[in-house]
JSON list of C-alpha atoms and ligand atoms in Angstrom, two decimals:
[
{"chain": "A", "resi": 43, "resn": "UNK", "atom": "CA", "xyz": [14.35, 3.73, 18.37]},
{"chain": "A", "resi": 44, "resn": "UNK", "atom": "CA", "xyz": [11.12, 3.50, 16.46]},
{"chain": "A", "resi": 45, "resn": "UNK", "atom": "CA", "xyz": [10.22, 4.55, 12.93]},
{"chain": "A", "resi": 46, "resn": "UNK", "atom": "CA", "xyz": [6.68, 5.88, 12.57]},
{"chain": "A", "resi": 47, "resn": "UNK", "atom": "CA", "xyz": [5.77, 4.70, 9.13]},
{"chain": "A", "resi": 48, "resn": "UNK", "atom": "CA", "xyz": [2.93, 5.92, 6.95]},
{"chain": "A", "resi": 49, "resn": "UNK", "atom": "CA", "xyz": [2.18, 2.73, 5.00]},
{"chain": "A", "resi": 50, "resn": "UNK", "atom": "CA", "xyz": [1.71, 3.76, 1.36]},
{"chain": "A", "resi": 51, "resn": "UNK", "atom": "CA", "xyz": [2.29, 7.48, 2.02]},
{"chain": "A", "resi": 52, "resn": "UNK", "atom": "CA", "xyz": [5.11, 8.48, -0.37]},
{"chain": "A", "resi": 53, "resn": "UNK", "atom": "CA", "xyz": [7.45, 10.20, 2.08]},
{"chain": "A", "resi": 54, "resn": "UNK", "atom": "CA", "xyz": [7.31, 7.25, 4.44]},
{"chain": "A", "resi": 55, "resn": "UNK", "atom": "CA", "xyz": [7.81, 4.86, 1.57]},
{"chain": "A", "resi": 56, "resn": "UNK", "atom": "CA", "xyz": [10.98, 6.52, 0.35]},
{"chain": "A", "resi": 57, "resn": "UNK", "atom": "CA", "xyz": [12.54, 6.22, 3.81]},
{"chain": "A", "resi": 58, "resn": "UNK", "atom": "CA", "xyz": [11.61, 2.51, 3.88]},
{"chain": "A", "resi": 59, "resn": "UNK", "atom": "CA", "xyz": [13.23, 2.00, 0.46]},
{"chain": "A", "resi": 60, "resn": "UNK", "atom": "CA", "xyz": [16.28, 3.93, 1.66]},
{"chain": "A", "resi": 61, "resn": "UNK", "atom": "CA", "xyz": [16.56, 1.75, 4.80]},
{"chain": "A", "resi": 62, "resn": "UNK", "atom": "CA", "xyz": [16.19, -1.39, 2.69]},
{"chain": "A", "resi": 63, "resn": "UNK", "atom": "CA", "xyz": [19.00, -0.26, 0.35]},
{"chain": "A", "resi": 64, "resn": "UNK", "atom": "CA", "xyz": [21.19, 0.46, 3.39]},
{"chain": "A", "resi": 65, "resn": "UNK", "atom": "CA", "xyz": [20.33, -2.90, 5.00]},
{"chain": "A", "resi": 66, "resn": "UNK", "atom": "CA", "xyz": [19.19, -1.15, 8.18]},
{"chain": "A", "resi": 67, "resn": "UNK", "atom": "CA", "xyz": [16.50, -2.77, 10.28]},
{"chain": "A", "resi": 68, "resn": "UNK", "atom": "CA", "xyz": [14.44, -0.41, 12.46]},
{"chain": "A", "resi": 69, "resn": "UNK", "atom": "CA", "xyz": [11.34, -1.28, 14.50]},
{"chain": "A", "resi": 70, "resn": "UNK", "atom": "CA", "xyz": [8.34, 0.30, 12.78]},
{"chain": "A", "resi": 71, "resn": "UNK", "atom": "CA", "xyz": [4.86, 1.35, 13.77]},
{"chain": "A", "resi": 72, "resn": "UNK", "atom": "CA", "xyz": [2.36, 2.23, 11.07]},
{"chain": "A", "resi": 73, "resn": "UNK", "atom": "CA", "xyz": [0.47, 5.49, 11.49]},
{"chain": "A", "resi": 74, "resn": "UNK", "atom": "CA", "xyz": [-2.57, 5.35, 9.21]},
{"chain": "A", "resi": 75, "resn": "UNK", "atom": "CA", "xyz": [-3.26, 8.89, 7.97]},
{"chain": "A", "resi": 76, "resn": "UNK", "atom": "CA", "xyz": [-6.49, 7.78, 6.31]},
{"chain": "A", "resi": 77, "resn": "UNK", "atom": "CA", "xyz": [-7.77, 6.86, 9.78]},
{"chain": "A", "resi": 78, "resn": "UNK", "atom": "CA", "xyz": [-6.48, 10.13, 11.23]},
{"chain": "A", "resi": 79, "resn": "UNK", "atom": "CA", "xyz": [-3.93, 8.39, 13.45]},
{"chain": "A", "resi": 80, "resn": "UNK", "atom": "CA", "xyz": [-1.40, 11.18, 12.74]},
{"chain": "A", "resi": 81, "resn": "UNK", "atom": "CA", "xyz": [-3.69, 13.74, 14.40]},
{"chain": "A", "resi": 82, "resn": "UNK", "atom": "CA", "xyz": [-3.91, 12.15, 17.84]},
{"chain": "A", "resi": 83, "resn": "UNK", "atom": "CA", "xyz": [-2.47, 14.06, 20.79]},
{"chain": "A", "resi": 84, "resn": "UNK", "atom": "CA", "xyz": [-0.13, 11.12, 21.42]},
{"chain": "A", "resi": 85, "resn": "UNK", "atom": "CA", "xyz": [1.36, 11.21, 17.90]},
{"chain": "A", "resi": 86, "resn": "UNK", "atom": "CA", "xyz": [1.60, 15.02, 17.95]},
{"chain": "A", "resi": 87, "resn": "UNK", "atom": "CA", "xyz": [4.14, 14.65, 20.75]},
{"chain": "A", "resi": 88, "resn": "UNK", "atom": "CA", "xyz": [6.32, 12.83, 18.18]},
{"chain": "A", "resi": 89, "resn": "UNK", "atom": "CA", "xyz": [5.42, 14.92, 15.13]},
{"chain": "A", "resi": 90, "resn": "UNK", "atom": "CA", "xyz": [4.00, 18.34, 16.09]},
{"chain": "A", "resi": 91, "resn": "UNK", "atom": "CA", "xyz": [2.97, 19.02, 12.47]},
{"chain": "A", "resi": 92, "resn": "UNK", "atom": "CA", "xyz": [1.06, 15.71, 12.33]},
{"chain": "A", "resi": 93, "resn": "UNK", "atom": "CA", "xyz": [2.98, 14.20, 9.45]},
{"chain": "A", "resi": 94, "resn": "UNK", "atom": "CA", "xyz": [4.54, 10.89, 8.63]},
{"chain": "A", "resi": 95, "resn": "UNK", "atom": "CA", "xyz": [7.21, 9.64, 8.67]},
{"chain": "A", "resi": 96, "resn": "UNK", "atom": "CA", "xyz": [9.07, 10.33, 11.88]},
{"chain": "A", "resi": 97, "resn": "UNK", "atom": "CA", "xyz": [11.76, 8.68, 13.93]},
{"chain": "A", "resi": 98, "resn": "UNK", "atom": "CA", "xyz": [11.93, 8.56, 17.71]},
{"chain": "A", "resi": 99, "resn": "UNK", "atom": "CA", "xyz": [15.40, 7.90, 19.08]},
{"chain": "A", "resi": 100, "resn": "UNK", "atom": "CA", "xyz": [16.10, 5.90, 22.23]},
{"chain": "A", "resi": 101, "resn": "UNK", "atom": "CA", "xyz": [16.53, 9.08, 24.28]},
{"chain": "A", "resi": 102, "resn": "UNK", "atom": "CA", "xyz": [13.12, 10.36, 23.14]},
{"chain": "A", "resi": 103, "resn": "UNK", "atom": "CA", "xyz": [14.43, 12.88, 20.60]},
{"chain": "A", "resi": 104, "resn": "UNK", "atom": "CA", "xyz": [12.22, 12.94, 17.50]},
{"chain": "A", "resi": 105, "resn": "UNK", "atom": "CA", "xyz": [13.25, 13.55, 13.90]},
{"chain": "A", "resi": 106, "resn": "UNK", "atom": "CA", "xyz": [10.54, 14.44, 11.42]},
{"chain": "A", "resi": 107, "resn": "UNK", "atom": "CA", "xyz": [11.06, 15.14, 7.69]},
{"chain": "A", "resi": 108, "resn": "UNK", "atom": "CA", "xyz": [11.92, 12.14, 5.56]},
{"chain": "A", "resi": 109, "resn": "UNK", "atom": "CA", "xyz": [15.25, 13.46, 4.29]},
{"chain": "A", "resi": 110, "resn": "UNK", "atom": "CA", "xyz": [16.38, 14.43, 7.80]},
{"chain": "A", "resi": 111, "resn": "UNK", "atom": "CA", "xyz": [15.75, 10.82, 8.84]},
{"chain": "A", "resi": 112, "resn": "UNK", "atom": "CA", "xyz": [17.79, 9.55, 5.90]},
{"chain": "A", "resi": 113, "resn": "UNK", "atom": "CA", "xyz": [20.54, 12.06, 6.69]},
{"chain": "A", "resi": 114, "resn": "UNK", "atom": "CA", "xyz": [20.70, 10.75, 10.28]},
{"chain": "A", "resi": 115, "resn": "UNK", "atom": "CA", "xyz": [21.14, 7.14, 9.14]},
{"chain": "A", "resi": 116, "resn": "UNK", "atom": "CA", "xyz": [23.61, 8.15, 6.42]},
{"chain": "A", "resi": 117, "resn": "UNK", "atom": "CA", "xyz": [25.84, 9.74, 9.07]},
{"chain": "A", "resi": 118, "resn": "UNK", "atom": "CA", "xyz": [25.58, 6.64, 11.26]},
{"chain": "A", "resi": 119, "resn": "UNK", "atom": "CA", "xyz": [26.09, 4.17, 8.40]},
{"chain": "A", "resi": 120, "resn": "UNK", "atom": "CA", "xyz": [27.97, 5.81, 5.52]},
{"chain": "A", "resi": 121, "resn": "UNK", "atom": "CA", "xyz": [28.06, 2.64, 3.39]},
{"chain": "A", "resi": 122, "resn": "UNK", "atom": "CA", "xyz": [26.56, 1.89, 0.98]},
{"chain": "A", "resi": 123, "resn": "UNK", "atom": "CA", "xyz": [26.69, 5.58, 0.22]},
{"chain": "A", "resi": 124, "resn": "UNK", "atom": "CA", "xyz": [23.35, 6.96, -0.96]},
{"chain": "A", "resi": 125, "resn": "UNK", "atom": "CA", "xyz": [23.71, 10.68, -0.18]},
{"chain": "A", "resi": 126, "resn": "UNK", "atom": "CA", "xyz": [27.11, 11.56, -1.64]},
{"chain": "A", "resi": 127, "resn": "UNK", "atom": "CA", "xyz": [30.71, 10.68, -0.80]},
{"chain": "A", "resi": 128, "resn": "UNK", "atom": "CA", "xyz": [32.29, 14.04, -1.67]},
{"chain": "A", "resi": 129, "resn": "UNK", "atom": "CA", "xyz": [31.15, 17.68, -2.04]},
{"chain": "A", "resi": 130, "resn": "UNK", "atom": "CA", "xyz": [30.40, 17.32, -5.75]},
{"chain": "A", "resi": 131, "resn": "UNK", "atom": "CA", "xyz": [28.31, 14.17, -5.27]},
{"chain": "A", "resi": 132, "resn": "UNK", "atom": "CA", "xyz": [26.47, 15.67, -2.31]},
{"chain": "A", "resi": 133, "resn": "UNK", "atom": "CA", "xyz": [25.56, 18.72, -4.43]},
{"chain": "A", "resi": 134, "resn": "UNK", "atom": "CA", "xyz": [24.48, 16.60, -7.40]},
{"chain": "A", "resi": 135, "resn": "UNK", "atom": "CA", "xyz": [22.18, 14.46, -5.28]},
{"chain": "A", "resi": 136, "resn": "UNK", "atom": "CA", "xyz": [20.74, 17.50, -3.53]},
{"chain": "A", "resi": 137, "resn": "UNK", "atom": "CA", "xyz": [20.14, 19.21, -6.88]},
{"chain": "A", "resi": 138, "resn": "UNK", "atom": "CA", "xyz": [18.15, 16.25, -8.16]},
{"chain": "A", "resi": 139, "resn": "UNK", "atom": "CA", "xyz": [16.35, 15.80, -4.88]},
{"chain": "A", "resi": 140, "resn": "UNK", "atom": "CA", "xyz": [15.09, 19.39, -5.03]},
{"chain": "A", "resi": 141, "resn": "UNK", "atom": "CA", "xyz": [14.08, 19.10, -8.65]},
{"chain": "A", "resi": 142, "resn": "UNK", "atom": "CA", "xyz": [12.13, 15.93, -7.99]},
{"chain": "A", "resi": 143, "resn": "UNK", "atom": "CA", "xyz": [10.49, 17.15, -4.80]},
{"chain": "A", "resi": 144, "resn": "UNK", "atom": "CA", "xyz": [9.50, 20.59, -6.05]},
{"chain": "A", "resi": 145, "resn": "UNK", "atom": "CA", "xyz": [8.77, 19.90, -9.70]},
{"chain": "A", "resi": 146, "resn": "UNK", "atom": "CA", "xyz": [7.39, 16.34, -9.55]},
{"chain": "A", "resi": 147, "resn": "UNK", "atom": "CA", "xyz": [6.33, 15.24, -6.09]},
{"chain": "A", "resi": 148, "resn": "UNK", "atom": "CA", "xyz": [4.66, 18.55, -5.19]},
{"chain": "A", "resi": 149, "resn": "UNK", "atom": "CA", "xyz": [2.51, 18.76, -8.36]},
{"chain": "A", "resi": 150, "resn": "UNK", "atom": "CA", "xyz": [1.56, 15.07, -8.07]},
{"chain": "A", "resi": 151, "resn": "UNK", "atom": "CA", "xyz": [0.50, 15.75, -4.47]},
{"chain": "A", "resi": 152, "resn": "UNK", "atom": "CA", "xyz": [-1.54, 18.75, -5.63]},
{"chain": "A", "resi": 153, "resn": "UNK", "atom": "CA", "xyz": [-3.33, 16.72, -8.32]},
{"chain": "A", "resi": 154, "resn": "UNK", "atom": "CA", "xyz": [-4.11, 13.93, -5.88]},
{"chain": "A", "resi": 155, "resn": "UNK", "atom": "CA", "xyz": [-4.85, 15.80, -2.68]},
{"chain": "A", "resi": 156, "resn": "UNK", "atom": "CA", "xyz": [-7.03, 18.45, -4.33]},
{"chain": "A", "resi": 157, "resn": "UNK", "atom": "CA", "xyz": [-8.77, 16.12, -6.77]},
{"chain": "A", "resi": 158, "resn": "UNK", "atom": "CA", "xyz": [-9.42, 12.79, -5.08]},
{"chain": "A", "resi": 159, "resn": "UNK", "atom": "CA", "xyz": [-12.54, 12.39, -2.94]},
{"chain": "A", "resi": 160, "resn": "UNK", "atom": "CA", "xyz": [-10.63, 10.16, -0.49]},
{"chain": "A", "resi": 161, "resn": "UNK", "atom": "CA", "xyz": [-8.42, 13.14, 0.43]},
{"chain": "A", "resi": 162, "resn": "UNK", "atom": "CA", "xyz": [-11.28, 15.53, 1.22]},
{"chain": "A", "resi": 163, "resn": "UNK", "atom": "CA", "xyz": [-10.84, 14.99, 4.97]},
{"chain": "A", "resi": 164, "resn": "UNK", "atom": "CA", "xyz": [-7.18, 16.05, 4.80]},
{"chain": "A", "resi": 165, "resn": "UNK", "atom": "CA", "xyz": [-7.30, 18.94, 2.33]},
{"chain": "A", "resi": 166, "resn": "UNK", "atom": "CA", "xyz": [-9.42, 22.04, 1.64]},
{"chain": "A", "resi": 167, "resn": "UNK", "atom": "CA", "xyz": [-9.80, 20.90, -1.93]},
{"chain": "A", "resi": 168, "resn": "UNK", "atom": "CA", "xyz": [-9.59, 23.26, -4.90]},
{"chain": "A", "resi": 169, "resn": "UNK", "atom": "CA", "xyz": [-10.42, 21.22, -7.98]},
{"chain": "A", "resi": 170, "resn": "UNK", "atom": "CA", "xyz": [-8.93, 23.77, -10.38]},
{"chain": "A", "resi": 171, "resn": "UNK", "atom": "CA", "xyz": [-5.60, 23.56, -8.56]},
{"chain": "A", "resi": 172, "resn": "UNK", "atom": "CA", "xyz": [-5.68, 19.78, -8.99]},
{"chain": "A", "resi": 173, "resn": "UNK", "atom": "CA", "xyz": [-6.32, 20.02, -12.71]},
{"chain": "A", "resi": 174, "resn": "UNK", "atom": "CA", "xyz": [-3.81, 22.80, -13.32]},
{"chain": "A", "resi": 175, "resn": "UNK", "atom": "CA", "xyz": [-1.05, 20.66, -11.80]},
{"chain": "A", "resi": 176, "resn": "UNK", "atom": "CA", "xyz": [-1.71, 17.62, -13.98]},
{"chain": "A", "resi": 177, "resn": "UNK", "atom": "CA", "xyz": [0.07, 19.05, -17.10]},
{"chain": "A", "resi": 178, "resn": "UNK", "atom": "CA", "xyz": [2.97, 20.18, -14.89]},
{"chain": "A", "resi": 179, "resn": "UNK", "atom": "CA", "xyz": [3.54, 16.54, -13.93]},
{"chain": "A", "resi": 180, "resn": "UNK", "atom": "CA", "xyz": [3.39, 15.35, -17.54]},
{"chain": "A", "resi": 181, "resn": "UNK", "atom": "CA", "xyz": [5.71, 18.13, -18.73]},
{"chain": "A", "resi": 182, "resn": "UNK", "atom": "CA", "xyz": [8.27, 17.32, -16.07]},
{"chain": "A", "resi": 183, "resn": "UNK", "atom": "CA", "xyz": [8.12, 13.60, -16.89]},
{"chain": "A", "resi": 184, "resn": "UNK", "atom": "CA", "xyz": [8.79, 14.41, -20.55]},
{"chain": "A", "resi": 185, "resn": "UNK", "atom": "CA", "xyz": [11.74, 16.62, -19.56]},
{"chain": "A", "resi": 186, "resn": "UNK", "atom": "CA", "xyz": [13.07, 13.89, -17.26]},
{"chain": "A", "resi": 187, "resn": "UNK", "atom": "CA", "xyz": [12.79, 11.34, -20.04]},
{"chain": "A", "resi": 188, "resn": "UNK", "atom": "CA", "xyz": [15.25, 13.38, -22.12]},
{"chain": "A", "resi": 189, "resn": "UNK", "atom": "CA", "xyz": [17.59, 13.70, -19.14]},
{"chain": "A", "resi": 190, "resn": "UNK", "atom": "CA", "xyz": [17.64, 9.91, -18.74]},
{"chain": "A", "resi": 191, "resn": "UNK", "atom": "CA", "xyz": [18.94, 9.28, -22.26]},
{"chain": "A", "resi": 192, "resn": "UNK", "atom": "CA", "xyz": [22.05, 7.06, -21.96]},
{"chain": "A", "resi": 193, "resn": "UNK", "atom": "CA", "xyz": [21.91, 7.19, -18.16]},
{"chain": "A", "resi": 194, "resn": "UNK", "atom": "CA", "xyz": [21.27, 4.30, -15.79]},
{"chain": "A", "resi": 195, "resn": "UNK", "atom": "CA", "xyz": [20.80, 6.36, -12.62]},
{"chain": "A", "resi": 196, "resn": "UNK", "atom": "CA", "xyz": [19.58, 9.91, -12.29]},
{"chain": "A", "resi": 197, "resn": "UNK", "atom": "CA", "xyz": [22.78, 11.65, -11.22]},
{"chain": "A", "resi": 198, "resn": "UNK", "atom": "CA", "xyz": [25.68, 9.31, -10.39]},
{"chain": "A", "resi": 199, "resn": "UNK", "atom": "CA", "xyz": [26.86, 5.96, -11.73]},
{"chain": "A", "resi": 200, "resn": "UNK", "atom": "CA", "xyz": [25.24, 4.25, -8.75]},
{"chain": "A", "resi": 201, "resn": "UNK", "atom": "CA", "xyz": [21.89, 4.38, -7.01]},
{"chain": "A", "resi": 202, "resn": "UNK", "atom": "CA", "xyz": [21.36, 7.38, -4.74]},
{"chain": "A", "resi": 203, "resn": "UNK", "atom": "CA", "xyz": [18.56, 8.80, -2.64]},
{"chain": "A", "resi": 204, "resn": "UNK", "atom": "CA", "xyz": [17.50, 10.86, -5.69]},
{"chain": "A", "resi": 205, "resn": "UNK", "atom": "CA", "xyz": [16.69, 7.63, -7.56]},
{"chain": "A", "resi": 206, "resn": "UNK", "atom": "CA", "xyz": [14.66, 6.47, -4.56]},
{"chain": "A", "resi": 207, "resn": "UNK", "atom": "CA", "xyz": [12.72, 9.74, -4.64]},
{"chain": "A", "resi": 208, "resn": "UNK", "atom": "CA", "xyz": [12.13, 9.28, -8.38]},
{"chain": "A", "resi": 209, "resn": "UNK", "atom": "CA", "xyz": [10.79, 5.76, -7.83]},
{"chain": "A", "resi": 210, "resn": "UNK", "atom": "CA", "xyz": [8.52, 7.02, -5.07]},
{"chain": "A", "resi": 211, "resn": "UNK", "atom": "CA", "xyz": [7.18, 9.75, -7.38]},
{"chain": "A", "resi": 212, "resn": "UNK", "atom": "CA", "xyz": [6.49, 7.31, -10.25]},
{"chain": "A", "resi": 213, "resn": "UNK", "atom": "CA", "xyz": [4.44, 5.17, -7.89]},
{"chain": "A", "resi": 214, "resn": "UNK", "atom": "CA", "xyz": [2.69, 8.14, -6.30]},
{"chain": "A", "resi": 215, "resn": "UNK", "atom": "CA", "xyz": [1.68, 9.47, -9.72]},
{"chain": "A", "resi": 216, "resn": "UNK", "atom": "CA", "xyz": [-0.43, 6.37, -10.27]},
{"chain": "A", "resi": 217, "resn": "UNK", "atom": "CA", "xyz": [-2.75, 7.38, -7.43]},
{"chain": "A", "resi": 218, "resn": "UNK", "atom": "CA", "xyz": [-4.21, 10.27, -9.47]},
{"chain": "A", "resi": 219, "resn": "UNK", "atom": "CA", "xyz": [-3.94, 8.01, -12.55]},
{"chain": "A", "resi": 220, "resn": "UNK", "atom": "CA", "xyz": [-0.96, 9.71, -14.17]},
{"chain": "A", "resi": 221, "resn": "UNK", "atom": "CA", "xyz": [1.24, 7.26, -16.05]},
{"chain": "A", "resi": 222, "resn": "UNK", "atom": "CA", "xyz": [4.63, 7.81, -17.61]},
{"chain": "A", "resi": 223, "resn": "UNK", "atom": "CA", "xyz": [3.71, 8.85, -21.19]},
{"chain": "A", "resi": 224, "resn": "UNK", "atom": "CA", "xyz": [4.06, 6.02, -23.74]},
{"chain": "A", "resi": 225, "resn": "UNK", "atom": "CA", "xyz": [6.72, 7.84, -25.72]},
{"chain": "A", "resi": 226, "resn": "UNK", "atom": "CA", "xyz": [8.99, 8.28, -22.66]},
{"chain": "A", "resi": 227, "resn": "UNK", "atom": "CA", "xyz": [10.91, 5.03, -23.18]},
{"chain": "A", "resi": 228, "resn": "UNK", "atom": "CA", "xyz": [14.04, 6.14, -21.29]},
{"chain": "A", "resi": 229, "resn": "UNK", "atom": "CA", "xyz": [11.94, 6.84, -18.24]},
{"chain": "A", "resi": 230, "resn": "UNK", "atom": "CA", "xyz": [10.02, 3.58, -18.55]},
{"chain": "A", "resi": 231, "resn": "UNK", "atom": "CA", "xyz": [13.27, 1.60, -18.70]},
{"chain": "A", "resi": 232, "resn": "UNK", "atom": "CA", "xyz": [14.61, 3.50, -15.70]},
{"chain": "A", "resi": 233, "resn": "UNK", "atom": "CA", "xyz": [11.41, 2.87, -13.70]},
{"chain": "A", "resi": 234, "resn": "UNK", "atom": "CA", "xyz": [11.47, -0.84, -14.55]},
{"chain": "A", "resi": 235, "resn": "UNK", "atom": "CA", "xyz": [15.09, -1.14, -13.48]},
{"chain": "A", "resi": 236, "resn": "UNK", "atom": "CA", "xyz": [14.29, 0.51, -10.12]},
{"chain": "A", "resi": 237, "resn": "UNK", "atom": "CA", "xyz": [11.28, -1.75, -9.65]},
{"chain": "A", "resi": 238, "resn": "UNK", "atom": "CA", "xyz": [13.46, -4.82, -10.09]},
{"chain": "A", "resi": 239, "resn": "UNK", "atom": "CA", "xyz": [15.54, -3.95, -7.03]},
{"chain": "A", "resi": 240, "resn": "UNK", "atom": "CA", "xyz": [14.46, -5.83, -3.87]},
{"chain": "A", "resi": 241, "resn": "UNK", "atom": "CA", "xyz": [14.13, -2.48, -2.06]},
{"chain": "A", "resi": 242, "resn": "UNK", "atom": "CA", "xyz": [11.14, -1.60, -4.29]},
{"chain": "A", "resi": 243, "resn": "UNK", "atom": "CA", "xyz": [9.12, -4.04, -2.22]},
{"chain": "A", "resi": 244, "resn": "UNK", "atom": "CA", "xyz": [9.90, -2.23, 1.06]},
{"chain": "B", "resi": 348, "resn": "GSH", "atom": "N1", "xyz": [8.39, 17.18, 4.52]},
{"chain": "B", "resi": 348, "resn": "GSH", "atom": "C1", "xyz": [7.78, 16.05, 5.01]},
{"chain": "B", "resi": 348, "resn": "GSH", "atom": "C2", "xyz": [6.46, 15.82, 4.30]},
{"chain": "B", "resi": 348, "resn": "GSH", "atom": "C3", "xyz": [5.73, 14.70, 4.89]},
{"chain": "B", "resi": 348, "resn": "GSH", "atom": "C4", "xyz": [4.35, 14.57, 4.33]},
{"chain": "B", "resi": 348, "resn": "GSH", "atom": "O1", "xyz": [3.90, 15.34, 3.48]},
{"chain": "B", "resi": 348, "resn": "GSH", "atom": "N2", "xyz": [3.70, 13.52, 4.80]},
{"chain": "B", "resi": 348, "resn": "GSH", "atom": "C5", "xyz": [2.36, 13.27, 4.39]},
{"chain": "B", "resi": 348, "resn": "GSH", "atom": "C6", "xyz": [2.24, 11.84, 3.87]},
{"chain": "B", "resi": 348, "resn": "GSH", "atom": "S1", "xyz": [3.34, 11.55, 2.52]},
{"chain": "B", "resi": 348, "resn": "GSH", "atom": "C7", "xyz": [1.47, 13.43, 5.61]},
{"chain": "B", "resi": 348, "resn": "GSH", "atom": "O2", "xyz": [1.88, 13.09, 6.69]},
{"chain": "B", "resi": 348, "resn": "GSH", "atom": "N3", "xyz": [0.28, 13.96, 5.43]},
{"chain": "B", "resi": 348, "resn": "GSH", "atom": "C8", "xyz": [-0.63, 14.14, 6.50]},
{"chain": "B", "resi": 348, "resn": "GSH", "atom": "C9", "xyz": [-1.77, 15.08, 6.16]},
{"chain": "B", "resi": 348, "resn": "GSH", "atom": "O3", "xyz": [-1.87, 15.49, 5.02]},
{"chain": "B", "resi": 348, "resn": "GSH", "atom": "O4", "xyz": [-2.54, 15.38, 7.05]},
{"chain": "B", "resi": 348, "resn": "GSH", "atom": "C10", "xyz": [8.72, 14.86, 4.85]},
{"chain": "B", "resi": 348, "resn": "GSH", "atom": "O5", "xyz": [9.44, 14.80, 3.85]},
{"chain": "B", "resi": 348, "resn": "GSH", "atom": "O6", "xyz": [8.73, 14.00, 5.70]}
]
C-alpha cells in the first residue's frame, strides 16, 4: 500500500500523527499541492476530487478522506485504541471530531485559503469571508479553553484521534497568524503537552 501524503497540509498531517501514535509504518509519497501535483491526471485516478491525503491499497483500491483512512487502520490495528473502544467512547470521539472539524478547522481554512496570497491559485478568494471567519476561530478557542479546565485530553482519559485533530488545528491556525489567545492558559498547557509527544514530529 502507499499513503499519498500532503506534507504540511493539515489533513495529511493528522493521519501521519495518527499513524505515528499507532506505531504503523506505511510507505509514503508526498503530493505537493502548492506545485499542483494533486491535479495531475495520474493522481486523479487515486483521488478523483484532487485532495490529499489518500491511501492506495495493494489491490489498487483507494481510500480518500483522512478519517476514513484512520478508520481503516483502526479496524486493522485496534490497539492502541484511538477511535473508541465501546459505543460511548466512539460517540464521544466522534462528537469532538465534528466540533473541531466544523467549528475550528473549517473557519481556520476559510481565513487562510481566502486571505493568503499563496492560496490564490487554489481558491476563488473572497477576502471578506476570510476576515469574517477570524473571530469565529478566536471565539471557538476561548470556548475550548473553558472546556479544557481540569482535563488532560479533550474527551477521554487517554489520547484519541480528537486530540490529534486539535493539535493539527492549533498548528494550522498559525498559518493565517492566529495564536491561542494569551488568557487561554488551559488550552496553551494542552497544546504544549501534545507537542511534547514524539508523534507531533510526524
Ligand atoms: N475531507 C478531506 C479534506 C482534505 C483536504 O481538504 N485536503 C486539502 C489539504 S489539507 C487539499 O487536498 N486541498 C487541495 C486543494 O485545495 O486544491 C479529508 O479529510 O481528507
